[in-house]
Amino acid sequence: GAVVSQHPSWVICKSGTSVKIECRSLDFQATTMFWYRQFPKQSLMLMATSNEGSKATYEQGVEKDKFLINHASLTLSTLTVTSAHPEDSSFYICSAPGGRGNYGYTFGSGTRLTVV
Amino acid sequence: SQQGEEDPQALSIQEGENATMNCSYKTSINNLQWYRQNSGRGLVHLILIRSNEREKHSGRLRVTLDTSKKSSSLLITASRAADTASYFCAENAGGTSYGKLTFGQGTILTVHP
């Protein structure tokens, strides 16, 4: 079945450094990728929508210069958290529509980011 | 972004019992989807119901949709310990089938063996 491979699954970084998270669609083309963040025991909050070959669309309140999104190909979208701070610690998940019958979406397995 | 409400927030049952989770949403939808999330993992798509559908089944899952009340319910029959997870509804209010999803707060289901 359709898979979105997300890496890394977890990362610990120092304050001020940048972290890149990759999501690759396997066996299907992801022209669109949604990026979410999730705090413990909370729901998913949409951060941005990326489309292959164009600029990402960010949700209100999400800093586009801090969360850089690149969607350079039909199978790869990346999220870079720049100059990370402890408050950026969260669970980040990507999702691509399609790849499944009946219009379901395929989610990556998530990345646990801890900034120390 | 607005989020729907789900109830209960937490549900604890015994194996073999049925589990019902409810979801309310605020906008007109193209479709509504239900997802499952095991702790610390990504989401798994369970079932999608379109705005012109009222009920849908998939294995032990049954989903209903009441667009007049802007609500949906997910029923898991004959629950198993392996069903323990968080369950989220997600509304697709876009004009297309692949619009962005807005997630509800989720229900944490615990099934005791």
Tab-separated table of C-alpha atoms in Angstrom:
chain	number	residue	atom	x	y	z
A	1	GLY	CA	0.000	0.000	0.000
A	2	ALA	CA	0.885	3.672	-0.126
A	3	VAL	CA	3.590	4.779	2.272
A	4	VAL	CA	5.035	8.099	3.288
A	5	SER	CA	8.476	7.550	4.719
A	6	GLN	CA	9.420	10.185	7.293
A	7	HIS	CA	12.914	10.660	8.707
A	8	PRO	CA	14.297	11.004	11.230
A	9	SER	CA	11.846	9.429	13.648
A	10	TRP	CA	13.401	11.350	16.491
A	11	VAL	CA	16.078	13.986	16.865
A	12	ILE	CA	17.655	15.896	19.728
A	13	CYS	CA	19.391	19.134	18.895
A	14	LYS	CA	20.893	22.108	20.662
A	15	SER	CA	19.218	25.490	20.762
A	16	GLY	CA	20.140	27.600	17.785
A	17	THR	CA	20.764	24.754	15.393
A	18	SER	CA	18.641	23.726	12.440
A	19	VAL	CA	16.945	20.412	11.852
A	20	LYS	CA	15.671	18.993	8.581
A	21	ILE	CA	12.806	16.531	8.414
A	22	GLU	CA	12.178	14.592	5.216
A	23	CYS	CA	9.038	12.979	3.911
A	24	ARG	CA	9.140	10.762	0.860
A	25	SER	CA	6.136	9.271	-0.837
A	26	LEU	CA	6.734	5.711	-1.924
A	27	ASP	CA	4.811	4.164	-4.813
A	28	PHE	CA	2.791	7.291	-5.460
A	29	GLN	CA	3.326	10.913	-6.348
A	30	ALA	CA	2.650	13.483	-3.691
A	31	THR	CA	1.969	16.744	-5.451
A	32	THR	CA	0.802	18.139	-2.127
A	33	MET	CA	2.192	17.570	1.360
A	34	PHE	CA	0.649	18.799	4.564
A	35	TRP	CA	2.828	19.452	7.610
A	36	TYR	CA	1.428	19.222	11.127
A	37	ARG	CA	2.752	19.596	14.622
A	38	GLN	CA	1.317	17.874	17.626
A	39	PHE	CA	1.932	18.611	21.292
A	40	PRO	CA	1.566	15.826	23.860
A	41	LYS	CA	-1.990	14.611	24.246
A	42	GLN	CA	-3.253	17.218	21.831
A	43	SER	CA	-4.599	17.191	18.330
A	44	LEU	CA	-2.764	17.891	15.099
A	45	MET	CA	-2.367	21.496	14.076
A	46	LEU	CA	-1.769	22.208	10.418
A	47	MET	CA	1.357	24.291	9.901
A	48	ALA	CA	1.638	24.540	6.161
A	49	THR	CA	0.753	23.060	2.822
A	50	SER	CA	3.449	22.473	0.255
A	51	ASN	CA	2.931	21.907	-3.430
A	52	GLU	CA	5.548	20.531	-5.742
A	53	GLY	CA	7.394	23.284	-7.531
A	54	SER	CA	5.776	26.211	-5.736
A	55	LYS	CA	5.985	28.078	-2.478
A	56	ALA	CA	4.362	26.635	0.590
A	57	THR	CA	1.223	28.100	2.079
A	58	TYR	CA	1.523	28.708	5.800
A	59	GLU	CA	-1.273	28.762	8.322
A	60	GLN	CA	-1.869	31.871	10.344
A	61	GLY	CA	0.641	32.276	13.129
A	62	VAL	CA	3.264	29.957	11.640
A	63	GLU	CA	6.566	31.705	10.901
A	64	LYS	CA	7.579	30.867	7.371
A	65	ASP	CA	11.182	31.944	7.956
A	66	LYS	CA	11.462	29.614	10.895
A	67	PHE	CA	9.799	26.599	9.329
A	68	LEU	CA	11.238	26.305	5.842
A	69	ILE	CA	9.417	23.958	3.534
A	70	ASN	CA	10.740	22.688	0.246
A	71	HIS	CA	8.854	20.450	-2.146
A	72	ALA	CA	11.313	20.052	-4.978
A	73	SER	CA	9.997	16.822	-6.434
A	74	LEU	CA	6.825	14.781	-6.623
A	75	THR	CA	8.137	12.374	-4.012
A	76	LEU	CA	10.032	14.540	-1.541
A	77	SER	CA	9.032	17.330	0.795
A	78	THR	CA	11.235	18.675	3.573
A	79	LEU	CA	10.626	20.784	6.652
A	80	THR	CA	13.582	22.605	8.171
A	81	VAL	CA	13.232	24.041	11.640
A	82	THR	CA	15.736	26.875	11.696
A	83	SER	CA	17.395	28.251	14.830
A	84	ALA	CA	15.448	25.807	16.936
A	85	HIS	CA	14.448	26.688	20.480
A	86	PRO	CA	13.021	24.521	23.265
A	87	GLU	CA	9.495	25.729	22.485
A	88	ASP	CA	9.847	24.139	19.037
A	89	SER	CA	10.056	20.745	20.690
A	90	SER	CA	7.107	18.816	19.357
A	91	PHE	CA	5.965	15.921	17.215
A	92	TYR	CA	5.979	16.809	13.518
A	93	ILE	CA	3.973	14.772	11.023
A	94	CYS	CA	3.624	14.998	7.283
A	95	SER	CA	0.685	13.803	5.229
A	96	ALA	CA	0.018	13.381	1.550
A	97	PRO	CA	-3.435	13.064	0.044
A	98	GLY	CA	-3.968	10.220	-2.331
A	99	GLY	CA	-2.041	7.019	-2.593
A	100	ARG	CA	-5.131	5.294	-1.311
A	101	GLY	CA	-8.516	4.483	-2.627
A	102	ASN	CA	-11.484	6.438	-1.396
A	103	TYR	CA	-9.563	9.687	-0.879
A	104	GLY	CA	-7.805	8.777	2.367
A	105	TYR	CA	-4.583	10.495	3.260
A	106	THR	CA	-1.276	8.806	3.982
A	107	PHE	CA	0.681	9.972	7.004
A	108	GLY	CA	4.337	9.702	7.817
A	109	SER	CA	5.297	8.063	11.096
A	110	GLY	CA	6.236	11.380	12.658
A	111	THR	CA	9.388	13.017	13.991
A	112	ARG	CA	9.874	13.710	17.664
A	113	LEU	CA	11.983	16.855	17.940
A	114	THR	CA	13.564	17.748	21.262
A	115	VAL	CA	15.510	20.986	21.499
A	116	VAL	CA	17.787	21.267	24.509
B	1	SER	CA	-7.744	27.135	12.558
B	2	GLN	CA	-10.902	25.909	14.167
B	3	GLN	CA	-11.120	22.401	15.411
B	4	GLY	CA	-14.041	20.173	16.008
B	5	GLU	CA	-14.906	18.635	19.289
B	6	GLU	CA	-14.881	14.998	20.105
B	7	ASP	CA	-16.424	13.218	22.999
B	8	PRO	CA	-15.653	11.516	25.103
B	9	GLN	CA	-12.094	12.753	25.530
B	10	ALA	CA	-11.237	9.395	27.042
B	11	LEU	CA	-13.015	6.058	26.971
B	12	SER	CA	-12.112	2.942	28.916
B	13	ILE	CA	-13.847	-0.350	28.149
B	14	GLN	CA	-13.406	-4.104	28.404
B	15	GLU	CA	-12.490	-6.310	25.509
B	16	GLY	CA	-15.552	-7.404	23.597
B	17	GLU	CA	-17.533	-4.273	24.355
B	18	ASN	CA	-18.441	-1.686	21.760
B	19	ALA	CA	-16.836	1.738	21.706
B	20	THR	CA	-18.615	4.816	20.389
B	21	MET	CA	-16.887	8.110	19.751
B	22	ASN	CA	-18.567	11.282	18.603
B	23	CYS	CA	-17.311	14.222	16.635
B	24	SER	CA	-18.822	17.612	15.914
B	25	TYR	CA	-17.587	19.995	13.283
B	26	LYS	CA	-18.267	23.563	12.360
B	27	THR	CA	-18.177	23.980	8.599
B	28	SER	CA	-19.802	22.480	5.538
B	29	ILE	CA	-17.737	19.509	4.541
B	30	ASN	CA	-16.720	17.691	1.407
B	31	ASN	CA	-16.003	14.603	3.477
B	32	LEU	CA	-15.148	13.576	7.014
B	33	GLN	CA	-12.454	11.085	7.866
B	34	TRP	CA	-11.519	9.055	10.899
B	35	TYR	CA	-7.961	8.241	11.858
B	36	ARG	CA	-6.265	6.188	14.496
B	37	GLN	CA	-2.973	7.057	16.186
B	38	ASN	CA	-0.954	4.753	18.355
B	39	SER	CA	1.164	6.525	20.942
B	40	GLY	CA	4.076	8.378	19.378
B	41	ARG	CA	3.229	7.253	15.869
B	42	GLY	CA	1.732	8.645	12.710
B	43	LEU	CA	-1.932	8.423	11.831
B	44	VAL	CA	-3.622	5.567	10.067
B	45	HIS	CA	-6.633	6.231	7.871
B	46	LEU	CA	-9.645	4.221	8.981
B	47	ILE	CA	-12.630	5.345	6.991
B	48	LEU	CA	-13.964	8.266	4.957
B	49	ILE	CA	-17.573	9.304	4.646
B	50	ARG	CA	-18.724	11.802	2.048
B	51	SER	CA	-21.134	14.610	2.763
B	52	ASN	CA	-23.903	12.870	0.806
B	53	GLU	CA	-23.509	9.622	2.732
B	54	ARG	CA	-25.142	8.836	6.038
B	55	GLU	CA	-23.540	5.593	7.094
B	56	LYS	CA	-20.542	3.534	6.168
B	57	HIS	CA	-19.081	0.246	7.321
B	58	SER	CA	-15.616	-1.228	7.217
B	59	GLY	CA	-15.029	-4.449	9.098
B	60	ARG	CA	-15.749	-3.747	12.770
B	61	LEU	CA	-16.063	-0.025	12.112
B	62	ARG	CA	-19.283	1.827	11.522
B	63	VAL	CA	-19.376	5.548	10.837
B	64	THR	CA	-22.432	7.745	10.672
B	65	LEU	CA	-22.758	11.309	9.492
B	66	ASP	CA	-25.492	13.807	10.275
B	67	THR	CA	-24.850	16.944	8.249
B	68	SER	CA	-27.872	18.729	9.741
B	69	LYS	CA	-26.287	18.438	13.180
B	70	LYS	CA	-22.729	18.645	11.856
B	71	SER	CA	-21.800	15.515	13.730
B	72	SER	CA	-20.346	12.099	13.107
B	73	SER	CA	-19.848	8.992	15.183
B	74	LEU	CA	-17.434	6.095	15.016
B	75	LEU	CA	-18.488	2.756	16.419
B	76	ILE	CA	-15.980	-0.011	16.986
B	77	THR	CA	-17.714	-3.303	17.664
B	78	ALA	CA	-16.315	-6.216	19.629
B	79	SER	CA	-13.298	-4.204	20.722
B	80	ARG	CA	-9.884	-5.745	21.229
B	81	ALA	CA	-6.940	-4.715	23.361
B	82	ALA	CA	-5.129	-3.887	20.109
B	83	ASP	CA	-7.737	-1.185	19.424
B	84	THR	CA	-6.208	0.877	22.243
B	85	ALA	CA	-5.179	4.155	20.596
B	86	SER	CA	-6.262	7.740	20.020
B	87	TYR	CA	-8.968	8.281	17.451
B	88	PHE	CA	-9.404	11.520	15.538
B	89	CYS	CA	-12.032	12.790	13.197
B	90	ALA	CA	-10.905	15.166	10.474
B	91	GLU	CA	-13.107	17.385	8.382
B	92	ASN	CA	-12.287	18.204	4.814
B	93	ALA	CA	-14.107	21.445	4.186
B	94	GLY	CA	-12.375	22.235	0.932
B	95	GLY	CA	-13.994	22.304	-2.427
B	96	THR	CA	-12.090	19.214	-3.488
B	97	SER	CA	-11.752	15.727	-2.120
B	98	TYR	CA	-8.112	16.403	-1.292
B	99	GLY	CA	-8.399	19.627	0.664
B	100	LYS	CA	-6.639	20.260	3.940
B	101	LEU	CA	-7.930	18.454	6.989
B	102	THR	CA	-8.936	20.007	10.296
B	103	PHE	CA	-8.669	17.553	13.153
B	104	GLY	CA	-10.836	17.146	16.187
B	105	GLN	CA	-9.396	16.944	19.678
B	106	GLY	CA	-9.424	13.169	19.658
B	107	THR	CA	-10.667	10.391	21.899
B	108	ILE	CA	-8.227	8.242	23.827
B	109	LEU	CA	-9.581	4.706	23.817
B	110	THR	CA	-8.296	2.100	26.257
B	111	VAL	CA	-9.473	-1.470	25.857
B	112	HIS	CA	-8.692	-3.696	28.809
B	113	PRO	CA	-8.047	-7.371	28.114
